[in-house]
Amino acid sequence: MKPDRTCGVRSSSAASGARSSGSSGLTAAQLAVRVALARVSGIGRHRWEQLMARFESPENVLGASVRELAEVPDVGLAIAQAIARADVGQAAQLVNRVEEMGGAVLVLEDQRYPPMLAEIPDPPLVLFALGRMELLQQPAVAIVGSRSHTRYGAEVCRHFASGAVRYGLVVVSGMARGIDTVAHTAALEAGGGTIGVLANGFGVVYPASNRALYDRIAKNGCLVTEEEPGEPPYEGSFPKRNRLISGLARVTLVVEANGRSGALITAGRALQQGRDLLAVPGPITSTASAGCNRLIQQGAKPALGLRDLLEEYGISLDGVASARLPSDLTERERRVLELLNDGAAHVDELAARLNAGAAETLAVLTSLEIRGLVSQEGKIFARRSPGSLLEPML
């Protein structure tokens, strides 16, 4: 689905204005002032820009009188009084707390702030990040779906997530149960990058069952949130998170969603932000795919294979050899893939050519199948084309 490009996207000139300093070289004092102002309830991008147009800098805003602040269009007395009460000391403590956790506090002026996210109408004025922040600068795809998924949904998700990272994309998702967890895990297992967008602050793991995944992404991927450390999720934090998921990516892909899935909210936000929307079709008899099928009916582009996704990024598929293989493949796994380049083979044939036992060979093949690199039909295995979900879908 192609979005209405006139709705929900700022111009490139506005984007450059919002990040006018183009530098991450703020002093601790300057960062604390910006965080203090951003924490004032009612201050979003629009009012921030109104204040900057009048006072030129956050320091000048905090130094202005209530009367001067209230005269700014769309500010008013209540917000002016709140600005006057802004606590720079508390903001500095917040920054220190995040940095002590190994994270960073990013404001729109920071070069590390995700450029795609900076383009949406309502970006967080302050974004907390933990992990490999260079991933925030790389092309990304948001992969979302229902918390309760089918086997088909999980297979589809693994295919797209593992394939996307092999072609240099970063996978963004929301750290929830179900499809989100499958997407993050598949990206990591394929040796790629993933960004987990939290509905809570650092130090809180939700759901608790994702503790290991949380730690793994903090080390090998990147976690981001606009909630302060220790803040648990609340009713309104999930829709807020959804706009960040779609905002971080050029394309949002819904792999499996029923008619009431929260993934449909993310899909809607993607269109509002001027981003492209893809959906994976499912059986018309399956309620688990009702949301995806409806999105396609309404104009979302059907995602029938990895090729459809990569086309959105101008990436062409020139066969299996063009895909970047995960860097952490074992020598045995690489050898199996080399053998399968000659065509599909029975597990016993592969075992003989590897001079290995059938059980050992099957374990290697199973690992490669989980990572989306091979497909299985009975005891016959084939190298999976990166451009297709199933072998006939080239």
mmCIF file of C-alpha atoms in Angstrom:
data_model
loop_
_atom_site.group_PDB
_atom_site.id
_atom_site.type_symbol
_atom_site.label_atom_id
_atom_site.label_comp_id
_atom_site.label_asym_id
_atom_site.label_seq_id
_atom_site.Cartn_x
_atom_site.Cartn_y
_atom_site.Cartn_z
ATOM 1 C CA MET A 1 0.000 0.000 0.000
ATOM 2 C CA LYS A 2 1.447 3.340 -1.030
ATOM 3 C CA PRO A 3 0.778 6.059 1.538
ATOM 4 C CA ASP A 4 -0.605 9.511 0.923
ATOM 5 C CA ARG A 5 2.691 11.367 0.663
ATOM 6 C CA THR A 6 1.006 14.676 1.526
ATOM 7 C CA CYS A 7 -0.104 13.466 4.938
ATOM 8 C CA GLY A 8 2.022 12.809 7.978
ATOM 9 C CA VAL A 9 5.458 13.523 6.517
ATOM 10 C CA ARG A 10 7.443 16.689 6.929
ATOM 11 C CA SER A 11 9.475 18.172 4.131
ATOM 12 C CA SER A 12 13.198 17.620 3.904
ATOM 13 C CA SER A 13 13.761 21.265 4.775
ATOM 14 C CA ALA A 14 11.769 20.855 7.971
ATOM 15 C CA ALA A 15 13.718 17.748 8.780
ATOM 16 C CA SER A 16 17.021 19.533 8.483
ATOM 17 C CA GLY A 17 15.698 22.372 10.595
ATOM 18 C CA ALA A 18 14.696 20.043 13.421
ATOM 19 C CA ARG A 19 18.240 18.689 13.526
ATOM 20 C CA SER A 20 19.976 21.943 12.721
ATOM 21 C CA SER A 21 23.060 21.381 14.844
ATOM 22 C CA GLY A 22 23.830 18.100 13.059
ATOM 23 C CA SER A 23 26.075 17.154 15.960
ATOM 24 C CA SER A 24 26.171 14.862 18.955
ATOM 25 C CA GLY A 25 28.675 17.182 20.626
ATOM 26 C CA LEU A 26 26.361 18.675 23.235
ATOM 27 C CA THR A 27 27.838 19.324 26.635
ATOM 28 C CA ALA A 28 26.287 17.582 29.621
ATOM 29 C CA ALA A 29 24.689 20.879 30.637
ATOM 30 C CA GLN A 30 23.220 21.462 27.178
ATOM 31 C CA LEU A 31 21.814 17.943 27.063
ATOM 32 C CA ALA A 32 20.256 18.328 30.511
ATOM 33 C CA VAL A 33 18.525 21.561 29.450
ATOM 34 C CA ARG A 34 17.039 19.891 26.370
ATOM 35 C CA VAL A 35 15.874 16.876 28.339
ATOM 36 C CA ALA A 36 14.337 19.106 31.019
ATOM 37 C CA LEU A 37 12.338 21.050 28.441
ATOM 38 C CA ALA A 38 11.299 17.909 26.560
ATOM 39 C CA ARG A 39 9.962 16.347 29.791
ATOM 40 C CA VAL A 40 7.426 19.153 30.238
ATOM 41 C CA SER A 41 3.939 17.740 29.692
ATOM 42 C CA GLY A 42 2.402 19.145 26.529
ATOM 43 C CA ILE A 43 5.696 19.828 24.753
ATOM 44 C CA GLY A 44 5.910 17.984 21.457
ATOM 45 C CA ARG A 45 7.517 18.775 18.149
ATOM 46 C CA HIS A 46 5.072 21.562 17.223
ATOM 47 C CA ARG A 47 5.371 23.508 20.466
ATOM 48 C CA TRP A 48 9.118 22.857 20.577
ATOM 49 C CA GLU A 49 9.502 24.463 17.157
ATOM 50 C CA GLN A 50 7.261 27.371 18.179
ATOM 51 C CA LEU A 51 9.420 27.972 21.236
ATOM 52 C CA MET A 52 12.649 27.755 19.229
ATOM 53 C CA ALA A 53 11.270 30.191 16.659
ATOM 54 C CA ARG A 54 10.647 32.703 19.450
ATOM 55 C CA PHE A 55 13.619 32.117 21.780
ATOM 56 C CA GLU A 56 16.193 30.451 19.470
ATOM 57 C CA SER A 57 17.556 27.975 22.042
ATOM 58 C CA PRO A 58 16.326 25.722 24.874
ATOM 59 C CA GLU A 59 18.520 27.704 27.267
ATOM 60 C CA ASN A 60 16.694 30.895 26.340
ATOM 61 C CA VAL A 61 13.334 29.143 26.728
ATOM 62 C CA LEU A 62 14.110 28.112 30.294
ATOM 63 C CA GLY A 63 15.363 31.614 31.024
ATOM 64 C CA ALA A 64 12.190 33.311 29.797
ATOM 65 C CA SER A 65 9.426 34.616 32.034
ATOM 66 C CA VAL A 66 6.021 32.971 32.276
ATOM 67 C CA ARG A 67 4.499 35.976 30.539
ATOM 68 C CA GLU A 68 6.929 35.732 27.630
ATOM 69 C CA LEU A 69 6.363 31.994 27.320
ATOM 70 C CA ALA A 70 2.580 32.327 27.408
ATOM 71 C CA GLU A 71 2.691 34.746 24.480
ATOM 72 C CA VAL A 72 4.134 32.074 22.188
ATOM 73 C CA PRO A 73 1.454 30.709 19.814
ATOM 74 C CA ASP A 74 -0.109 27.430 21.023
ATOM 75 C CA VAL A 75 1.715 27.516 24.362
ATOM 76 C CA GLY A 76 -0.619 29.262 26.788
ATOM 77 C CA LEU A 77 -0.405 29.922 30.504
ATOM 78 C CA ALA A 78 -0.561 26.347 31.857
ATOM 79 C CA ILE A 79 2.304 25.087 29.708
ATOM 80 C CA ALA A 80 4.261 28.291 30.313
ATOM 81 C CA GLN A 81 4.023 27.704 34.057
ATOM 82 C CA ALA A 82 5.100 24.083 33.589
ATOM 83 C CA ILE A 83 8.138 25.210 31.592
ATOM 84 C CA ALA A 84 9.060 27.610 34.371
ATOM 85 C CA ARG A 85 9.076 24.658 36.776
ATOM 86 C CA ALA A 86 11.301 22.483 34.546
ATOM 87 C CA ASP A 87 14.005 20.862 36.657
ATOM 88 C CA VAL A 88 17.381 20.747 34.922
ATOM 89 C CA GLY A 89 18.939 18.970 37.893
ATOM 90 C CA GLN A 90 16.466 16.089 37.662
ATOM 91 C CA ALA A 91 17.088 15.891 33.917
ATOM 92 C CA ALA A 92 20.838 15.631 34.519
ATOM 93 C CA GLN A 93 20.238 12.820 37.006
ATOM 94 C CA LEU A 94 18.112 11.022 34.406
ATOM 95 C CA VAL A 95 20.877 11.295 31.812
ATOM 96 C CA ASN A 96 23.419 9.963 34.299
ATOM 97 C CA ARG A 97 21.157 7.062 35.204
ATOM 98 C CA VAL A 98 20.758 6.004 31.583
ATOM 99 C CA GLU A 99 24.486 6.302 30.925
ATOM 100 C CA GLU A 100 25.267 4.239 34.018
ATOM 101 C CA MET A 101 23.081 1.495 32.506
ATOM 102 C CA GLY A 102 25.250 1.595 29.385
ATOM 103 C CA GLY A 103 22.714 3.530 27.336
ATOM 104 C CA ALA A 104 22.517 6.940 25.718
ATOM 105 C CA VAL A 105 20.025 9.799 25.719
ATOM 106 C CA LEU A 106 19.404 11.029 22.177
ATOM 107 C CA VAL A 107 17.793 14.347 21.286
ATOM 108 C CA LEU A 108 16.862 15.493 17.791
ATOM 109 C CA GLU A 109 20.104 17.458 17.486
ATOM 110 C CA ASP A 110 22.154 14.303 18.034
ATOM 111 C CA GLN A 111 23.618 12.724 14.903
ATOM 112 C CA ARG A 112 22.907 9.335 16.433
ATOM 113 C CA TYR A 113 19.163 10.031 16.495
ATOM 114 C CA PRO A 114 17.499 7.751 13.888
ATOM 115 C CA PRO A 115 16.968 9.844 10.737
ATOM 116 C CA MET A 116 13.828 7.970 9.677
ATOM 117 C CA LEU A 117 12.264 8.523 13.081
ATOM 118 C CA ALA A 118 13.143 12.220 12.964
ATOM 119 C CA GLU A 119 10.949 12.530 9.864
ATOM 120 C CA ILE A 120 7.642 11.520 11.457
ATOM 121 C CA PRO A 121 5.262 14.258 12.647
ATOM 122 C CA ASP A 122 5.527 13.327 16.326
ATOM 123 C CA PRO A 123 8.988 11.904 17.078
ATOM 124 C CA PRO A 124 10.121 11.554 20.683
ATOM 125 C CA LEU A 125 12.026 14.680 21.651
ATOM 126 C CA VAL A 126 14.111 12.362 23.823
ATOM 127 C CA LEU A 127 14.918 8.779 22.836
ATOM 128 C CA PHE A 128 16.713 6.325 25.103
ATOM 129 C CA ALA A 129 18.953 3.801 23.332
ATOM 130 C CA LEU A 130 20.917 0.808 24.570
ATOM 131 C CA GLY A 131 23.219 -1.335 22.460
ATOM 132 C CA ARG A 132 24.578 -0.942 18.942
ATOM 133 C CA MET A 133 23.404 2.551 18.110
ATOM 134 C CA GLU A 134 24.888 2.400 14.613
ATOM 135 C CA LEU A 135 21.899 0.209 13.713
ATOM 136 C CA LEU A 136 19.690 3.289 14.085
ATOM 137 C CA GLN A 137 21.337 4.764 10.971
ATOM 138 C CA GLN A 138 20.867 1.725 8.736
ATOM 139 C CA PRO A 139 17.962 0.883 6.403
ATOM 140 C CA ALA A 140 15.332 -1.048 8.310
ATOM 141 C CA VAL A 141 12.107 -2.983 7.905
ATOM 142 C CA ALA A 142 9.470 -3.223 10.615
ATOM 143 C CA ILE A 143 8.130 -6.769 10.924
ATOM 144 C CA VAL A 144 5.019 -7.100 13.065
ATOM 145 C CA GLY A 145 2.145 -9.479 13.726
ATOM 146 C CA SER A 146 -0.046 -11.082 16.346
ATOM 147 C CA ARG A 147 1.054 -12.308 19.747
ATOM 148 C CA SER A 148 -0.715 -15.612 19.035
ATOM 149 C CA HIS A 149 0.715 -16.927 15.786
ATOM 150 C CA THR A 150 0.315 -20.093 13.772
ATOM 151 C CA ARG A 151 3.090 -22.333 12.506
ATOM 152 C CA TYR A 152 2.611 -20.716 9.102
ATOM 153 C CA GLY A 153 3.015 -17.253 10.603
ATOM 154 C CA ALA A 154 6.227 -18.220 12.375
ATOM 155 C CA GLU A 155 7.683 -19.769 9.213
ATOM 156 C CA VAL A 156 6.795 -16.714 7.146
ATOM 157 C CA CYS A 157 8.271 -14.416 9.773
ATOM 158 C CA ARG A 158 11.549 -16.331 9.952
ATOM 159 C CA HIS A 159 11.804 -16.299 6.178
ATOM 160 C CA PHE A 160 11.410 -12.543 5.847
ATOM 161 C CA ALA A 161 13.460 -11.587 8.915
ATOM 162 C CA SER A 162 16.426 -13.835 8.141
ATOM 163 C CA GLY A 163 16.324 -12.925 4.461
ATOM 164 C CA ALA A 164 16.116 -9.199 5.148
ATOM 165 C CA VAL A 165 19.227 -9.123 7.317
ATOM 166 C CA ARG A 166 21.191 -11.178 4.789
ATOM 167 C CA TYR A 167 20.581 -8.323 2.358
ATOM 168 C CA GLY A 168 21.722 -5.642 4.778
ATOM 169 C CA LEU A 169 18.433 -4.558 6.347
ATOM 170 C CA VAL A 170 17.848 -4.164 10.070
ATOM 171 C CA VAL A 171 14.711 -5.787 11.512
ATOM 172 C CA VAL A 172 12.595 -3.601 13.804
ATOM 173 C CA SER A 173 9.878 -5.038 16.027
ATOM 174 C CA GLY A 174 8.161 -4.488 19.361
ATOM 175 C CA MET A 175 9.598 -7.117 21.732
ATOM 176 C CA ALA A 176 6.146 -8.627 22.345
ATOM 177 C CA ARG A 177 5.301 -12.316 22.448
ATOM 178 C CA GLY A 178 4.573 -14.048 19.185
ATOM 179 C CA ILE A 179 5.629 -12.629 15.839
ATOM 180 C CA ASP A 180 7.778 -9.879 17.389
ATOM 181 C CA THR A 181 9.847 -12.441 19.261
ATOM 182 C CA VAL A 182 10.172 -14.652 16.171
ATOM 183 C CA ALA A 183 11.317 -11.674 14.062
ATOM 184 C CA HIS A 184 13.970 -10.516 16.537
ATOM 185 C CA THR A 185 15.263 -14.051 17.077
ATOM 186 C CA ALA A 186 15.432 -14.895 13.374
ATOM 187 C CA ALA A 187 17.363 -11.705 12.639
ATOM 188 C CA LEU A 188 19.900 -12.446 15.366
ATOM 189 C CA GLU A 189 20.290 -16.094 14.364
ATOM 190 C CA ALA A 190 20.916 -15.025 10.777
ATOM 191 C CA GLY A 191 23.786 -12.860 11.991
ATOM 192 C CA GLY A 192 22.003 -9.555 11.403
ATOM 193 C CA GLY A 193 20.914 -6.523 13.337
ATOM 194 C CA THR A 194 17.616 -5.959 15.091
ATOM 195 C CA ILE A 195 16.058 -3.059 16.990
ATOM 196 C CA GLY A 196 13.674 -3.814 19.843
ATOM 197 C CA VAL A 197 11.216 -1.014 20.569
ATOM 198 C CA LEU A 198 10.014 -1.092 24.166
ATOM 199 C CA ALA A 199 6.731 0.093 25.659
ATOM 200 C CA ASN A 200 8.520 0.456 28.999
ATOM 201 C CA GLY A 201 11.767 1.843 30.354
ATOM 202 C CA PHE A 202 15.140 0.155 30.593
ATOM 203 C CA GLY A 203 15.447 -2.166 33.558
ATOM 204 C CA VAL A 204 11.917 -3.500 33.062
ATOM 205 C CA VAL A 205 11.433 -6.596 30.908
ATOM 206 C CA TYR A 206 7.981 -7.053 29.415
ATOM 207 C CA PRO A 207 6.947 -9.723 28.863
ATOM 208 C CA ALA A 208 9.115 -11.323 31.550
ATOM 209 C CA SER A 209 9.528 -14.412 29.363
ATOM 210 C CA ASN A 210 11.662 -12.328 26.998
ATOM 211 C CA ARG A 211 14.439 -11.661 29.520
ATOM 212 C CA ALA A 212 17.007 -13.639 27.511
ATOM 213 C CA LEU A 213 15.965 -11.900 24.284
ATOM 214 C CA TYR A 214 16.149 -8.494 25.992
ATOM 215 C CA ASP A 215 19.712 -9.180 27.129
ATOM 216 C CA ARG A 216 20.691 -10.569 23.736
ATOM 217 C CA ILE A 217 19.408 -7.525 21.844
ATOM 218 C CA ALA A 218 21.030 -5.146 24.340
ATOM 219 C CA LYS A 219 24.342 -6.828 23.491
ATOM 220 C CA ASN A 220 24.018 -7.644 19.790
ATOM 221 C CA GLY A 221 21.240 -5.328 18.632
ATOM 222 C CA CYS A 222 19.721 -2.121 19.942
ATOM 223 C CA LEU A 223 16.886 -1.389 22.370
ATOM 224 C CA VAL A 224 15.055 1.931 22.171
ATOM 225 C CA THR A 225 12.243 3.529 24.146
ATOM 226 C CA GLU A 226 10.830 6.924 25.007
ATOM 227 C CA GLU A 227 9.877 5.752 28.506
ATOM 228 C CA GLU A 228 12.223 6.587 31.353
ATOM 229 C CA PRO A 229 14.227 3.852 33.140
ATOM 230 C CA GLY A 230 12.169 1.731 35.502
ATOM 231 C CA GLU A 231 8.861 2.808 33.952
ATOM 232 C CA PRO A 232 6.534 -0.202 33.531
ATOM 233 C CA PRO A 233 4.283 -0.476 30.485
ATOM 234 C CA TYR A 234 0.902 1.213 30.749
ATOM 235 C CA GLU A 235 -2.208 1.287 28.602
ATOM 236 C CA GLY A 236 -1.130 4.200 26.432
ATOM 237 C CA SER A 237 2.491 3.147 26.032
ATOM 238 C CA PHE A 238 1.772 0.437 23.462
ATOM 239 C CA PRO A 239 0.195 2.715 20.806
ATOM 240 C CA LYS A 240 3.048 5.175 21.442
ATOM 241 C CA ARG A 241 5.534 2.368 20.874
ATOM 242 C CA ASN A 242 3.783 1.305 17.665
ATOM 243 C CA ARG A 243 4.421 4.673 16.027
ATOM 244 C CA LEU A 244 8.129 4.263 16.801
ATOM 245 C CA ILE A 245 8.228 0.785 15.251
ATOM 246 C CA SER A 246 6.861 2.047 11.934
ATOM 247 C CA GLY A 247 8.729 5.334 12.248
ATOM 248 C CA LEU A 248 12.120 3.640 12.363
ATOM 249 C CA ALA A 249 11.569 1.817 9.056
ATOM 250 C CA ARG A 250 10.870 2.665 5.456
ATOM 251 C CA VAL A 251 8.551 -0.331 5.129
ATOM 252 C CA THR A 252 6.234 -2.053 7.595
ATOM 253 C CA LEU A 253 5.531 -5.729 6.896
ATOM 254 C CA VAL A 254 2.588 -7.404 8.637
ATOM 255 C CA VAL A 255 3.252 -11.138 8.459
ATOM 256 C CA GLU A 256 0.225 -12.498 10.323
ATOM 257 C CA ALA A 257 -2.551 -10.620 12.109
ATOM 258 C CA ASN A 258 -6.126 -11.324 13.037
ATOM 259 C CA GLY A 259 -8.814 -8.683 12.727
ATOM 260 C CA ARG A 260 -8.099 -7.178 16.154
ATOM 261 C CA SER A 261 -4.319 -7.416 16.271
ATOM 262 C CA GLY A 262 -2.325 -4.464 17.557
ATOM 263 C CA ALA A 263 -0.169 -4.913 14.459
ATOM 264 C CA LEU A 264 -2.972 -3.222 12.528
ATOM 265 C CA ILE A 265 -2.390 -0.095 14.620
ATOM 266 C CA THR A 266 1.249 -0.159 13.553
ATOM 267 C CA ALA A 267 0.127 -0.582 9.939
ATOM 268 C CA GLY A 268 -2.112 2.462 10.252
ATOM 269 C CA ARG A 269 0.665 4.534 11.762
ATOM 270 C CA ALA A 270 2.991 3.538 8.924
ATOM 271 C CA LEU A 271 0.559 4.973 6.388
ATOM 272 C CA GLN A 272 0.051 8.130 8.449
ATOM 273 C CA GLN A 273 3.828 8.564 8.488
ATOM 274 C CA GLY A 274 4.086 8.221 4.723
ATOM 275 C CA ARG A 275 5.721 4.803 4.808
ATOM 276 C CA ASP A 276 4.971 1.791 2.614
ATOM 277 C CA LEU A 277 2.920 -1.135 3.863
ATOM 278 C CA LEU A 278 3.189 -4.798 2.900
ATOM 279 C CA ALA A 279 1.161 -7.730 4.189
ATOM 280 C CA VAL A 280 1.534 -11.478 3.831
ATOM 281 C CA PRO A 281 -1.665 -13.142 2.605
ATOM 282 C CA GLY A 282 -3.025 -16.148 4.445
ATOM 283 C CA PRO A 283 -5.797 -18.723 4.055
ATOM 284 C CA ILE A 284 -9.237 -17.123 3.884
ATOM 285 C CA THR A 285 -10.405 -19.811 6.309
ATOM 286 C CA SER A 286 -7.888 -18.723 8.942
ATOM 287 C CA THR A 287 -8.918 -15.993 11.375
ATOM 288 C CA ALA A 288 -5.203 -15.575 12.154
ATOM 289 C CA SER A 289 -4.732 -13.998 8.710
ATOM 290 C CA ALA A 290 -7.959 -11.985 8.585
ATOM 291 C CA GLY A 291 -6.190 -8.717 9.365
ATOM 292 C CA CYS A 292 -3.511 -9.223 6.709
ATOM 293 C CA ASN A 293 -6.036 -10.208 4.069
ATOM 294 C CA ARG A 294 -8.097 -7.126 4.870
ATOM 295 C CA LEU A 295 -5.026 -4.887 4.562
ATOM 296 C CA ILE A 296 -4.347 -6.341 1.117
ATOM 297 C CA GLN A 297 -7.990 -5.827 0.172
ATOM 298 C CA GLN A 298 -7.590 -2.184 1.191
ATOM 299 C CA GLY A 299 -4.479 -1.695 -0.918
ATOM 300 C CA ALA A 300 -1.462 -3.037 0.965
ATOM 301 C CA LYS A 301 1.106 -4.667 -1.309
ATOM 302 C CA PRO A 302 0.977 -8.475 -1.023
ATOM 303 C CA ALA A 303 4.297 -9.881 0.164
ATOM 304 C CA LEU A 304 4.581 -13.235 -1.600
ATOM 305 C CA GLY A 305 8.300 -13.616 -1.040
ATOM 306 C CA LEU A 306 11.442 -11.789 -0.036
ATOM 307 C CA ARG A 307 11.703 -10.320 -3.518
ATOM 308 C CA ASP A 308 8.580 -8.216 -2.911
ATOM 309 C CA LEU A 309 10.094 -6.733 0.228
ATOM 310 C CA LEU A 310 13.534 -6.039 -1.216
ATOM 311 C CA GLU A 311 12.022 -4.274 -4.230
ATOM 312 C CA GLU A 312 10.919 -1.526 -1.851
ATOM 313 C CA TYR A 313 14.593 -0.834 -1.102
ATOM 314 C CA GLY A 314 15.815 -1.093 -4.671
ATOM 315 C CA ILE A 315 17.576 -4.370 -3.908
ATOM 316 C CA SER A 316 17.516 -6.955 -6.694
ATOM 317 C CA LEU A 317 17.837 -10.691 -6.308
ATOM 318 C CA ASP A 318 20.436 -12.289 -8.550
ATOM 319 C CA GLY A 319 20.311 -15.757 -7.089
ATOM 320 C CA VAL A 320 21.431 -17.341 -3.861
ATOM 321 C CA ALA A 321 25.069 -16.375 -4.221
ATOM 322 C CA SER A 322 24.272 -12.643 -3.963
ATOM 323 C CA ALA A 323 22.915 -12.948 -0.431
ATOM 324 C CA ARG A 324 25.276 -12.242 2.426
ATOM 325 C CA LEU A 325 25.581 -15.375 4.531
ATOM 326 C CA PRO A 326 25.577 -15.077 8.314
ATOM 327 C CA SER A 327 29.079 -14.571 9.654
ATOM 328 C CA ASP A 328 28.653 -17.121 12.433
ATOM 329 C CA LEU A 329 28.010 -20.202 10.274
ATOM 330 C CA THR A 330 30.092 -23.208 11.240
ATOM 331 C CA GLU A 331 32.389 -24.819 8.701
ATOM 332 C CA ARG A 332 30.031 -27.810 8.534
ATOM 333 C CA GLU A 333 27.034 -25.536 7.869
ATOM 334 C CA ARG A 334 28.892 -23.760 5.066
ATOM 335 C CA ARG A 335 29.889 -27.095 3.552
ATOM 336 C CA VAL A 336 26.275 -28.294 3.569
ATOM 337 C CA LEU A 337 25.170 -25.125 1.766
ATOM 338 C CA GLU A 338 27.894 -25.639 -0.827
ATOM 339 C CA LEU A 339 26.665 -29.187 -1.449
ATOM 340 C CA LEU A 340 23.078 -28.000 -1.793
ATOM 341 C CA ASN A 341 24.134 -25.490 -4.448
ATOM 342 C CA ASP A 342 24.288 -28.554 -6.722
ATOM 343 C CA GLY A 343 20.606 -29.242 -6.073
ATOM 344 C CA ALA A 344 18.298 -30.868 -3.544
ATOM 345 C CA ALA A 345 19.641 -33.943 -1.783
ATOM 346 C CA HIS A 346 18.565 -36.685 0.618
ATOM 347 C CA VAL A 347 19.927 -36.428 4.150
ATOM 348 C CA ASP A 348 21.741 -39.764 3.732
ATOM 349 C CA GLU A 349 23.447 -38.546 0.551
ATOM 350 C CA LEU A 350 24.607 -35.397 2.312
ATOM 351 C CA ALA A 351 25.866 -37.419 5.267
ATOM 352 C CA ALA A 352 27.902 -39.631 2.959
ATOM 353 C CA ARG A 353 29.433 -36.664 1.127
ATOM 354 C CA LEU A 354 30.259 -35.033 4.457
ATOM 355 C CA ASN A 355 31.640 -38.285 5.865
ATOM 356 C CA ALA A 356 29.367 -37.726 8.866
ATOM 357 C CA GLY A 357 26.573 -39.591 10.595
ATOM 358 C CA ALA A 358 22.957 -39.101 9.549
ATOM 359 C CA ALA A 359 21.962 -37.740 12.967
ATOM 360 C CA GLU A 360 24.796 -35.202 12.959
ATOM 361 C CA THR A 361 23.946 -34.121 9.415
ATOM 362 C CA LEU A 362 20.261 -33.803 10.266
ATOM 363 C CA ALA A 363 21.138 -31.560 13.213
ATOM 364 C CA VAL A 364 23.081 -29.247 10.891
ATOM 365 C CA LEU A 365 20.223 -29.199 8.380
ATOM 366 C CA THR A 366 17.694 -28.442 11.098
ATOM 367 C CA SER A 367 19.787 -25.486 12.260
ATOM 368 C CA LEU A 368 19.994 -24.162 8.705
ATOM 369 C CA GLU A 369 16.246 -24.622 8.232
ATOM 370 C CA ILE A 370 15.505 -22.616 11.389
ATOM 371 C CA ARG A 371 17.679 -19.835 10.013
ATOM 372 C CA GLY A 372 15.771 -19.845 6.738
ATOM 373 C CA LEU A 373 18.677 -21.111 4.621
ATOM 374 C CA VAL A 374 17.312 -24.504 3.577
ATOM 375 C CA SER A 375 13.886 -26.035 3.042
ATOM 376 C CA GLN A 376 12.759 -29.587 3.758
ATOM 377 C CA GLU A 377 10.365 -31.957 2.042
ATOM 378 C CA GLY A 378 10.404 -35.251 3.918
ATOM 379 C CA LYS A 379 14.079 -36.234 4.036
ATOM 380 C CA ILE A 380 14.949 -34.151 0.977
ATOM 381 C CA PHE A 381 16.643 -30.814 1.631
ATOM 382 C CA ALA A 382 17.207 -27.911 -0.745
ATOM 383 C CA ARG A 383 18.967 -24.569 -0.602
ATOM 384 C CA ARG A 384 16.254 -21.974 -0.075
ATOM 385 C CA SER A 385 16.198 -19.188 -2.615
ATOM 386 C CA PRO A 386 16.423 -15.861 -0.791
ATOM 387 C CA GLY A 387 13.830 -14.418 -3.109
ATOM 388 C CA SER A 388 11.058 -16.853 -2.356
ATOM 389 C CA LEU A 389 9.225 -18.322 0.564
ATOM 390 C CA LEU A 390 8.597 -21.644 -1.141
ATOM 391 C CA GLU A 391 10.699 -23.120 -3.915
ATOM 392 C CA PRO A 392 8.108 -22.549 -6.719
ATOM 393 C CA MET A 393 7.772 -18.865 -5.732
ATOM 394 C CA LEU A 394 10.906 -17.466 -7.405
#
